[in-house]
XYZ file of C-alpha atoms in Angstrom:
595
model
C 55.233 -0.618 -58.750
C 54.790 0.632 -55.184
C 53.511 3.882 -54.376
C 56.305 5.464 -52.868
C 55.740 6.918 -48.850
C 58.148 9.822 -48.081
C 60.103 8.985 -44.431
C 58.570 11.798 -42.634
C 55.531 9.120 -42.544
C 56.694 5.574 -43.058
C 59.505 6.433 -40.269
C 56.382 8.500 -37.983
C 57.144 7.496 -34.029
C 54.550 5.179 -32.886
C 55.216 5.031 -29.747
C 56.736 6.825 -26.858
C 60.564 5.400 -27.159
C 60.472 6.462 -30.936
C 60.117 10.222 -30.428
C 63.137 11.936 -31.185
C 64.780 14.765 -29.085
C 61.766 15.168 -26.621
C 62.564 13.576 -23.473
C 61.074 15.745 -21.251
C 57.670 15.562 -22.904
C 57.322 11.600 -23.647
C 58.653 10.988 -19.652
C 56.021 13.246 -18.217
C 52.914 12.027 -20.214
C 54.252 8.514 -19.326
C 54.187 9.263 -15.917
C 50.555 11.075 -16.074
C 49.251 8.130 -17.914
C 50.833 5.150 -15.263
C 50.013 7.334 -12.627
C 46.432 7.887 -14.258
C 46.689 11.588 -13.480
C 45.563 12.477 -16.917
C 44.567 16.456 -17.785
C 41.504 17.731 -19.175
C 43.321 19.290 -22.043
C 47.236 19.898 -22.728
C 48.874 22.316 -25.230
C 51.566 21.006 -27.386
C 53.725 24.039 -28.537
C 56.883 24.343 -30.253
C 58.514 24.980 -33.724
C 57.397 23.037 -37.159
C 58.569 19.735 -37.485
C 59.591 18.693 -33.932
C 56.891 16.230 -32.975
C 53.489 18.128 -31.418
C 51.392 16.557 -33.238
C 52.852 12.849 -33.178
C 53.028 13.262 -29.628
C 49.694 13.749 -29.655
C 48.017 10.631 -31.422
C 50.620 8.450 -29.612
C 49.149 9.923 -26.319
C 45.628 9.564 -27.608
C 46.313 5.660 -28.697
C 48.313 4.990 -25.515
C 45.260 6.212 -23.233
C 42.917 3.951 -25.069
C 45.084 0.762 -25.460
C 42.675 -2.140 -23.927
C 46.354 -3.868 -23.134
C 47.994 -1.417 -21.549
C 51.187 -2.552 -19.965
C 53.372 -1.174 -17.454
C 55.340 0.350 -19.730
C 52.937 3.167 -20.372
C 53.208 1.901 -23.999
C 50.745 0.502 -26.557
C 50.434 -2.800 -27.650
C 49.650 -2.259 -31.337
C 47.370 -5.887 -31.171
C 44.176 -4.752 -29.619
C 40.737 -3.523 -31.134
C 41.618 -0.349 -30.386
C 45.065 0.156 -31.194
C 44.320 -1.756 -34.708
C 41.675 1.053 -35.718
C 43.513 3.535 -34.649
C 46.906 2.437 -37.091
C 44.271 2.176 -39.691
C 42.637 5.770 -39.303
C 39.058 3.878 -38.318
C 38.682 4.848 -34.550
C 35.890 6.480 -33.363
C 37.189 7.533 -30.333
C 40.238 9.880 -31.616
C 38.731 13.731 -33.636
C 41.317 15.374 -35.192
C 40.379 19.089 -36.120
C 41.861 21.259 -38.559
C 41.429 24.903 -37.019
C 43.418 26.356 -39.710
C 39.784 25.618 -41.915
C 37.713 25.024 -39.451
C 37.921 28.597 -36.975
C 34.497 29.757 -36.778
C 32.047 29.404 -34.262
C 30.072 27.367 -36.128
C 32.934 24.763 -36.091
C 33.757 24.849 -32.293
C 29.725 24.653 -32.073
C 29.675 20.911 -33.749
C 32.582 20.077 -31.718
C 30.982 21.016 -28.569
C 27.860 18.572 -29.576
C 29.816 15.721 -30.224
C 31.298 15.622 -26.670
C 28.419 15.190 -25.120
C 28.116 11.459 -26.502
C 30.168 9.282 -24.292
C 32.594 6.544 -26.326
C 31.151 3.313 -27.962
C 34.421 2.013 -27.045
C 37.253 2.524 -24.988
C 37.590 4.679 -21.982
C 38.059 7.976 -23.772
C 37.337 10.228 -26.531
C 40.311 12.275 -27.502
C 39.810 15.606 -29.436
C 43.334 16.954 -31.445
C 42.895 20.525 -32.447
C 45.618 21.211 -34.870
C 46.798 24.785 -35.321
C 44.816 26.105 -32.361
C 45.838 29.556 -32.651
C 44.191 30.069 -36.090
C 40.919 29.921 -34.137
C 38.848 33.353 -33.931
C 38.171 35.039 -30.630
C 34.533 34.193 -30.777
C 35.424 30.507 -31.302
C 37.909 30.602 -28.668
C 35.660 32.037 -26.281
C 32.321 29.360 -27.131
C 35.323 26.889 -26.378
C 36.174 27.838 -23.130
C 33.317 26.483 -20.746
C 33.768 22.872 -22.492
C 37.564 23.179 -22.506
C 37.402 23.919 -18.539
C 34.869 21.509 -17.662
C 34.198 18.742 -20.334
C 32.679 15.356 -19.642
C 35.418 12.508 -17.579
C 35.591 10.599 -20.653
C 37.100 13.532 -22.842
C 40.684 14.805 -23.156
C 41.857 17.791 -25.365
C 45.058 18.202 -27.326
C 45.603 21.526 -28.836
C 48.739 21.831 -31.249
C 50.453 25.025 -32.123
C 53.498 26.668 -33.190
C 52.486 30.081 -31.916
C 51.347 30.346 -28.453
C 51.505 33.894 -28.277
C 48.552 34.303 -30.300
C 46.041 32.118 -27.934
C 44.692 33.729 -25.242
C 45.310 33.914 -22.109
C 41.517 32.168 -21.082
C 42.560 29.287 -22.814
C 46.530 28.757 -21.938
C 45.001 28.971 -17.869
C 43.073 25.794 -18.754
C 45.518 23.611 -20.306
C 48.580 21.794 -19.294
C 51.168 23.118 -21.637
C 54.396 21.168 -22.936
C 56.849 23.360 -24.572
C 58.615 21.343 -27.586
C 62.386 21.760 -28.009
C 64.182 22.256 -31.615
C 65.661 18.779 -31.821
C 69.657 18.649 -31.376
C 71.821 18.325 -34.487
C 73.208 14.896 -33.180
C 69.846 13.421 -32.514
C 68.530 13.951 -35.896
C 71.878 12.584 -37.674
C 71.861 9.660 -35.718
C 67.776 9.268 -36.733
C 69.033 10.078 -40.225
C 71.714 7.266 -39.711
C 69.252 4.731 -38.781
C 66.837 5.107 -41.272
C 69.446 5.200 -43.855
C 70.777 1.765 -42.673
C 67.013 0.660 -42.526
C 66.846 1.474 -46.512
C 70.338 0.425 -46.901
C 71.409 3.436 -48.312
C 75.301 4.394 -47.307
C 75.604 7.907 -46.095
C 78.395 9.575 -45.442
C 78.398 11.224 -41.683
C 79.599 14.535 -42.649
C 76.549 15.020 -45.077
C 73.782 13.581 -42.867
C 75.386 16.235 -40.407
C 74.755 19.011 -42.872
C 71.034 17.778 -43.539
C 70.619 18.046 -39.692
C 72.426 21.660 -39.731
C 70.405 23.123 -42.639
C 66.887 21.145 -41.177
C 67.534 23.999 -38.054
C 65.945 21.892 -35.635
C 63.103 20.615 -37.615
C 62.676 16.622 -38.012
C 60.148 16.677 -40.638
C 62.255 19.038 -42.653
C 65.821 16.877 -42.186
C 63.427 13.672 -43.348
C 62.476 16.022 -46.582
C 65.998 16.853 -47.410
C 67.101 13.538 -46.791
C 64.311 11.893 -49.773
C 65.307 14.746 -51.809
C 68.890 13.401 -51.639
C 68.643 10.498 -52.269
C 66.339 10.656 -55.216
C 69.275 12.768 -56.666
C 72.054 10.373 -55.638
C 73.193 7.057 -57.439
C 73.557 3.715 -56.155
C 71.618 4.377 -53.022
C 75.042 6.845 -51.787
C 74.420 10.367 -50.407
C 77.999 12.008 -49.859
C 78.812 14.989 -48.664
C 79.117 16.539 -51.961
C 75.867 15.693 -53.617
C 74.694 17.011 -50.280
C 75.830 20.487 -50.504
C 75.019 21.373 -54.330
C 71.011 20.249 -53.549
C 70.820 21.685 -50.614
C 72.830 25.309 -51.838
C 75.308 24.995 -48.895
C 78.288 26.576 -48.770
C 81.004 24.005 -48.057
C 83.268 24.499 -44.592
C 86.031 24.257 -47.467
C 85.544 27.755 -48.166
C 85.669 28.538 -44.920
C 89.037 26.884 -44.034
C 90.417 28.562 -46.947
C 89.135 32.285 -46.362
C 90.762 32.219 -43.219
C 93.885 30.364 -43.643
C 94.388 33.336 -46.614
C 93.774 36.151 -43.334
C 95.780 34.890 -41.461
C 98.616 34.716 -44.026
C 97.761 38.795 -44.940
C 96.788 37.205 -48.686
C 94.044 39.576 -49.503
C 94.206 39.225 -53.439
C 93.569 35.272 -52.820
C 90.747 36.201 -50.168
C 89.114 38.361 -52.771
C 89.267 35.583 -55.389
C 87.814 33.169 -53.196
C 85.188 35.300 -52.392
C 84.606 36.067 -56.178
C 84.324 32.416 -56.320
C 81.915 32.070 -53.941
C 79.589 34.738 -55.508
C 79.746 33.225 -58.981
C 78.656 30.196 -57.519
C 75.556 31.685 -56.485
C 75.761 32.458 -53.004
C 74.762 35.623 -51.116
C 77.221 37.600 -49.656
C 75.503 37.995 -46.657
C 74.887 34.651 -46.099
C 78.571 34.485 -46.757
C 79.231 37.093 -43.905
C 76.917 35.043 -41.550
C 79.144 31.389 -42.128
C 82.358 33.443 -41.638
C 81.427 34.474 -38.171
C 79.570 31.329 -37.635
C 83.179 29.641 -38.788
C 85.475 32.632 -36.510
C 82.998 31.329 -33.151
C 83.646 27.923 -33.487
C 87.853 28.579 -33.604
C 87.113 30.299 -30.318
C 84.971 27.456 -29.096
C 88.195 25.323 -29.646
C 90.730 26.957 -27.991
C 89.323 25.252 -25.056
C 88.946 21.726 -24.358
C 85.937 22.582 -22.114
C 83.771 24.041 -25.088
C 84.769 21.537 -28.247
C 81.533 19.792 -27.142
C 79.588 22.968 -28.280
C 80.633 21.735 -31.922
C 78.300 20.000 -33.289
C 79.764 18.749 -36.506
C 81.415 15.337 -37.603
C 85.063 14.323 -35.876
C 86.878 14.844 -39.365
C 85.727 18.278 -39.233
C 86.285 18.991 -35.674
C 89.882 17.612 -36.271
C 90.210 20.244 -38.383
C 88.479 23.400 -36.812
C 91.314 22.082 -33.526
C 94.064 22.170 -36.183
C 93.326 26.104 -37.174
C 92.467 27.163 -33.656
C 95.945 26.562 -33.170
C 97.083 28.423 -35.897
C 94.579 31.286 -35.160
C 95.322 33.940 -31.885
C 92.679 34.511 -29.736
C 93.105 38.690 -30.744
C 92.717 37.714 -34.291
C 89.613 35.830 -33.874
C 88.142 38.198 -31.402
C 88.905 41.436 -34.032
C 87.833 39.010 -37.441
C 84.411 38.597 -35.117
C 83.794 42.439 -34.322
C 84.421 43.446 -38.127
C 82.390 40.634 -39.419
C 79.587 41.429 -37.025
C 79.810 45.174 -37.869
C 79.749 44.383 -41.751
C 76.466 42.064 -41.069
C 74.765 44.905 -39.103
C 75.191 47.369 -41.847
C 75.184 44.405 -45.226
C 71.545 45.698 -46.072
C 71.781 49.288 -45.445
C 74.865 49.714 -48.044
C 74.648 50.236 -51.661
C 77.444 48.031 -52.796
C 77.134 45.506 -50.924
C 79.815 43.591 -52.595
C 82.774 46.182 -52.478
C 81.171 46.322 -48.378
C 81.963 42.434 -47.922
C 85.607 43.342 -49.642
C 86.415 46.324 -47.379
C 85.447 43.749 -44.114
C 88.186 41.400 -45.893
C 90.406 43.962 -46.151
C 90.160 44.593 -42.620
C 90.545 41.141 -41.540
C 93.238 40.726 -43.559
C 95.297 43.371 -41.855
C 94.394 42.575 -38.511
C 97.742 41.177 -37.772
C 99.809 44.262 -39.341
C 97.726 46.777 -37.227
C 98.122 44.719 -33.784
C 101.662 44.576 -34.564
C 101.556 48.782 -34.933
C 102.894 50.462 -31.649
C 99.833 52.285 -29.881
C 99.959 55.667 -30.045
C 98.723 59.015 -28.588
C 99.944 61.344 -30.811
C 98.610 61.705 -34.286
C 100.504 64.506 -36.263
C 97.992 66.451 -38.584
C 99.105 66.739 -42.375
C 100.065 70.228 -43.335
C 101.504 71.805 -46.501
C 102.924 74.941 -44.473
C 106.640 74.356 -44.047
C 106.782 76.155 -41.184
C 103.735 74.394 -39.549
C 105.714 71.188 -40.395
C 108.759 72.698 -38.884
C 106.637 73.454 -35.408
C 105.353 70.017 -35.351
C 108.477 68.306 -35.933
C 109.966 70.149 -32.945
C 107.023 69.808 -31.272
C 107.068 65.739 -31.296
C 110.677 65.745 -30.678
C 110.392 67.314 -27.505
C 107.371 64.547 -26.950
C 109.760 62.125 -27.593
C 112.428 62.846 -24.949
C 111.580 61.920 -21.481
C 109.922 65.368 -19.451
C 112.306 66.549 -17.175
C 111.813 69.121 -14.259
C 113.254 72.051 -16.592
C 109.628 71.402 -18.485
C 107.892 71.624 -15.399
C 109.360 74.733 -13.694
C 107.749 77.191 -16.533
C 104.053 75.722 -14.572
C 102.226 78.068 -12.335
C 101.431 75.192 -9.958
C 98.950 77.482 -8.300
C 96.543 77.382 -11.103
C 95.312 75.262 -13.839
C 94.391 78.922 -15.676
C 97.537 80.311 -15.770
C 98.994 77.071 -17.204
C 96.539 77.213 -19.816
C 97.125 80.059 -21.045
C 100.574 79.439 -22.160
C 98.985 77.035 -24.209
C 96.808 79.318 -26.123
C 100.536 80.676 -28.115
C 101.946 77.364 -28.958
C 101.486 74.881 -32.094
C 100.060 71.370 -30.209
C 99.576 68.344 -32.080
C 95.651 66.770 -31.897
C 95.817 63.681 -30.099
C 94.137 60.404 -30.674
C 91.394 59.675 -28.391
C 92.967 56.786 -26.035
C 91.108 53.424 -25.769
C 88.157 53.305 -23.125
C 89.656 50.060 -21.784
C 91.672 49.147 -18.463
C 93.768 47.295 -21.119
C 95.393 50.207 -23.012
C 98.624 49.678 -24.164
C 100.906 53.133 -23.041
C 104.756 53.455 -24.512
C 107.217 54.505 -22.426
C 107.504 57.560 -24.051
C 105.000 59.384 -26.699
C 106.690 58.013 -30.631
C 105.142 58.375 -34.072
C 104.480 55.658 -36.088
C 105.933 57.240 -39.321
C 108.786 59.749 -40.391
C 107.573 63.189 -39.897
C 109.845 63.501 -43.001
C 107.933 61.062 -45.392
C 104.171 62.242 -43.743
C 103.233 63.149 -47.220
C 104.111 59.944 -48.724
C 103.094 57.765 -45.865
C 99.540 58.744 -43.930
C 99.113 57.507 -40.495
C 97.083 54.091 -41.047
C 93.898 54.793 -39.217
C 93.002 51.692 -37.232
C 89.467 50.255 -37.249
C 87.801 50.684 -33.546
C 87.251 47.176 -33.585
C 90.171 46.421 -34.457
C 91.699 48.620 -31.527
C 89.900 46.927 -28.725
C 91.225 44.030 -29.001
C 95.200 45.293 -28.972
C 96.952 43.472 -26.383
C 97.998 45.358 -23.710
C 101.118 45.010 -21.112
C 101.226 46.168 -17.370
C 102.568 49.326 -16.423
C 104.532 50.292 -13.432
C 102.964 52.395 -11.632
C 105.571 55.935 -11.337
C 105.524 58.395 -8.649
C 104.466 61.963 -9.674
C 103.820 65.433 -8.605
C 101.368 68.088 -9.045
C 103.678 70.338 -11.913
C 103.672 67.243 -13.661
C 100.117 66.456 -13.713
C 99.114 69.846 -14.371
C 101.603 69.866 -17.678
C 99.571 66.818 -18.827
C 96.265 68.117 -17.510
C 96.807 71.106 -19.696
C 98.097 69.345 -22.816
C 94.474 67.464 -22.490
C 91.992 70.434 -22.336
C 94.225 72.661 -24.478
C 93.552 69.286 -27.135
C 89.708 69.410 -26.382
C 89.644 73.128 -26.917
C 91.926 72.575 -30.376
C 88.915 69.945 -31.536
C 86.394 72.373 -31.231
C 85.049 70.992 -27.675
C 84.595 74.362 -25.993
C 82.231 72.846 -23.344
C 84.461 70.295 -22.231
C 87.637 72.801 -22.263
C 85.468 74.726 -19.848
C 85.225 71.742 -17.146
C 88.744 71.197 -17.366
C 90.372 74.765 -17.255
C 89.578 74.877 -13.769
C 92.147 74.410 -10.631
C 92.091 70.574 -9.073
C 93.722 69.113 -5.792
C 95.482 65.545 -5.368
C 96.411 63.901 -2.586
C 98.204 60.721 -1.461
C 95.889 57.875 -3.141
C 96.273 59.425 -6.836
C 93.034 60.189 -6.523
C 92.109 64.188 -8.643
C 89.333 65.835 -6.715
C 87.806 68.351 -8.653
C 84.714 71.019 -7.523
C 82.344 71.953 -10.554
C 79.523 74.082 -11.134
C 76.490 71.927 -11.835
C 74.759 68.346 -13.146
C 75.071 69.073 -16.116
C 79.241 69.982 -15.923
C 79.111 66.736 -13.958
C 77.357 64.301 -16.952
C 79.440 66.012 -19.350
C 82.431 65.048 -17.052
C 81.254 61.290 -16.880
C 81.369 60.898 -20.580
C 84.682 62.150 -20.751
C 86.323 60.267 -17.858
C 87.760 57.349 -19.709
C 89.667 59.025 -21.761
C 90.930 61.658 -19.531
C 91.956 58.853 -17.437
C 93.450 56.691 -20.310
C 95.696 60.031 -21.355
C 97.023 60.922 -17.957
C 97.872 57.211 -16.907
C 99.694 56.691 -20.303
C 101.529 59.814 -19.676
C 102.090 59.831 -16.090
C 103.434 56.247 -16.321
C 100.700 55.111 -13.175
C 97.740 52.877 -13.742
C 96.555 54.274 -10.156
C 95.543 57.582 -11.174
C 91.395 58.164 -10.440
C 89.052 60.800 -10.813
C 86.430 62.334 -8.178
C 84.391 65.283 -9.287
C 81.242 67.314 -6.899
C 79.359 69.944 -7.357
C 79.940 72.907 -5.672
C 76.577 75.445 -5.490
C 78.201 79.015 -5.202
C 76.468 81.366 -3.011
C 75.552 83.929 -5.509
C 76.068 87.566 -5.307
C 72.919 89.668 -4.643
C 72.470 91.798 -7.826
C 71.028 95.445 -7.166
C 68.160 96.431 -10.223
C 65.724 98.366 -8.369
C 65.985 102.132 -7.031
C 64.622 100.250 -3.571
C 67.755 97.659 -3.706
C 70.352 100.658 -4.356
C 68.777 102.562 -1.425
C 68.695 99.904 0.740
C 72.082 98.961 -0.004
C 73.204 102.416 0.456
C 71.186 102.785 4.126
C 73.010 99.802 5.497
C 76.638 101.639 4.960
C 75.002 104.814 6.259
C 72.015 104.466 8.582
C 71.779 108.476 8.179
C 70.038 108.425 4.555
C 67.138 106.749 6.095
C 66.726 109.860 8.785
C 66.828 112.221 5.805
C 64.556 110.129 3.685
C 62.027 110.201 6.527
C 62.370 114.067 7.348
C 61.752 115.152 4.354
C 59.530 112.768 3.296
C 61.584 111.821 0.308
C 60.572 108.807 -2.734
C 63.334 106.387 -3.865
C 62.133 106.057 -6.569
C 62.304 109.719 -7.864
């Protein structure tokens, strides 16, 4: 019986053309070696699995190949190439630094360099895991590394470059390794399963390249581990995802055909599923929003590329893209982000998951809700109720002048003040957002009658930003008008509690011709506190004043301020310059001001 050899070795690139998903390295070492403009010592960097160090013993045999061609490839038939396939050349050191970090070790490297090659042209040095190395080891390595004999080439290997220092990365040539794509190591997969004749389906050898995250070595793992588990030499895409603990896109194409279709009890049971079958819930969290992005990705024939799964399952992330509006996906995304943020933090983590379903599963109910202003607050006194029933039928009937004609348009203050006697309902705090969707005129969304029975859904702010919104006309207006609704607004700041911000608006304001507010204030600080609350007091008077046009400038003002009198000096002085005549007495009699 054979000894078995896993395919992370038997299938190790020999040469150049072989390496997998690293172009841009293999081209330019190529090109150093035909053009014999060779380095004194390159870094290989990059993730686990992606080829640094097989890159590196191909470059070392390539260099010494007695037959090299113009290819810039080895011949595997001369002295030299023989040895090194069978691990007996003398030219080629590889160095553990992971073991072998002290100075000690960097010491005995340092003497062997000084003996030239027996044979060949060079003596090539790997140093594997180069950033396990010490600083003192580092530093006795840096007068060889910068000036080492002609005949000898370094190749330091590492996964974290961050941790060498900077002395060293100045003296190398450094090639930065990419994660390999998903397609290049399923069609590698592909190959080597046809070379074993072993029939794999495509959909699983695209989840071995999906769960490997970039890593060859780790896809080539999986991959044995597969098939030692299959039968008949088959790996299909179910075997596939019960070794590997993948949850299948199934679950995903169910979850959200159930949103869309407002099934929450089916959602939850799914979920349920999911859970008893072992899997995380945040992982769970992760694949939904993973599964929501690649919807969006479809809804454009530009981005399908960006998919990188099999055609049978692209067919069917194009056939619920269609199904799915671009809102929906863009509000599922915000709430599942929002729910991974905050998965760790929560206590019950499951019933956290369940509330995000919840939300997602409404998503279509609440866009479908018209946006509103006015929120009207619950009350048990009937005649509170009474006062904000009349209250929002008034709201709801277009204003007329009659409304207007009771405003002082001389002042904001007096205005105001009126306020201060009357019952006004609290008002939602408009969406920050050029697209906020105004109604023609200021509705509930409930019976004022049935407020008990039926609370006011409160909408998720996720799940209002991404409302769509319609275009308003833009309506003249006049200065009663906008003083009505700039009332209304700091009357409902001072109602909240916001005293400050009541303050900076209960102050007279001009407008002129561009629908542009100019308003003077006192200070900075009246002016930041103005800046945060701009949106909104934009948002309010454009939905109420029917114009989009409506904009905001605000300065500060510096009073001249009053000279106060303290001092017995001030009040005399003060008193001499209305009668020069107290001074002449003062002076006669030799009088003290401050007796």
């Amino acid at each position: 019986m054979d000894n078995f050899v896993v395919s992370a070795r038997k299938y190790r690139p020999n040469t150049f053309d072989t390496v997998v998903g690293q172009t841009h390295i293999t081209t330019t070492l190529k090109n150093a070696i035909r053009s014999n403009h060779l380095a004194q010592a390159f870094l290989f960097c990059g993730p686990r699995g992606v080829g640094k160090t097989t890159c590196a013993r191909i470059l070392a045999k390539t260099i010494n190949c007695q037959n090299l061609s113009t290819e810039t490839e080895a011949c595997d038939n001369c002295d030299s190439c023989l040895s090194f396939t069978n691990s007996a050349s003398f030219n080629i050191h590889e160095l553990d630094a992971a073991s072998n970090n002290s100075v000690d070790d960097i010491r005995n490297l340092v003497d062997q360099v000084r003996y030239p090659p027996q044979a060949g042209k060079y003596k090539i040095y790997i140093i594997d895991e180069v950033h396990m190395l010490s600083n003192s080891a580092f530093n006795a390595f840096l007068k060889t590394l910068e000036e080492p004999p002609s005949y000898a080439i370094f190749i330091l290997a590492t996964t974290e470059k961050h941790k060498i220092i900077p002395t060293i990365l100045s003296r190398c040539q450094i090639f930065d390794f990419n994660r390999i794509q998903q397609n290049d190591i399923s069609r590698h997969l592909n190959q080597i399963a046809k070379k074993e004749k072993i029939d794999a389906e495509e959909e699983a050898l695209q989840l071995i390249a999906q769960k490997a995250d970039g890593g060859l070595r780790d896809a080539l793992s999986m991959f044995d581990l597969i098939v030692t588990f299959s039968s008949n030499n088959r790996i299909t895409y179910q075997t596939t995802i019960e070794n590997l603990h993948i949850l299948d896109y199934d679950y995903y194409f169910r979850m959200t055909d159930y949103l869309l279709a407002a099934n929450l009890s089916q959602a939850l049971l799914t979920f349920d599923e999911i859970l008893r079958n072992g899997f995380d819930g945040h992982h769970f969290v992760v694949g939904l929003c993973e599964h929501f992005r690649n919807l969006m990705v479809c809804k454009d024939t530009d981005t399908v590329k960006l998919l990188e799964v099999s055609l049978s399952v692209q067919k069917k992330y194009l056939n619920q893209s269609s199904q799915s509006s671009l809102s929906f996906l863009l509000s599922a995304l915000n709430i599942g982000s929002q729910c991974d943020l905050n998965y760790k933090s929560s206590k019950n983590q499951r019933l956290h998951v369940e509330l995000t379903l919840m939300k997602m599963a409404h998503i279509h109910s609440v866009l479908k809700i018209q946006p509103t202003d006015t929120v009207i607050e619950l009350a048990t006194d009937k005649k509170k109720v009474n006062t904000i029933e009349k209250a929002a039928e008034e709201l709801e009937e277009p204003l007329d002048n009659a409304v207007y004609s009771n405003v002082q348009p001389t002042e904001n203050k007096t205005f105001t003040s009126q306020l201060h006697s009357e019952t006004i309902t609290t008002v939602r705090e408009p969406l920050p957002l050029n697209g906020y969707k105004p109604s023609a005129k200021l509705k509930s969304t409930i019976r004022l009658d049935g407020i008990q029975h039926a609370p006011l859904p409160v909408l998720d702010t996720d799940v209002q930003s991404d409302v769509l919104t319609e275009v308003l006309e833009d309506l003249p207006f006049g200065l009663e008008k906008l003083q009505y609704h700039w009332g209304v607004f700091a009357k409902m700041k001072e109602e909240q509690g916001k005293q400050s911000e009541f303050v900076i608006l209960d102050r007279p304001f001009e407008i002129k011709e561009d629908s542009a507010i100019y308003l003077n204030l006192d200070n900075n600080v009246q002016l930041q506190q103005l800046n945060g609350l701009r949106h909104e007091l934009l948002a309010f008077l454009r939905q109420q004043l029917q114009n989009q046009t409506v904009q905001l400038q605000a300065e500060v003002v510096v009073k001249e301020g009053k000279k106060v009198i303290y001092t017995s000096q001030d009040k005399f002085r003060h008193l001499s310059e209305k009668n020069p005549a107290l001074t002449e007495l003062r002076n006669a009699f030799g009088l003290d001001v401050d007796y």
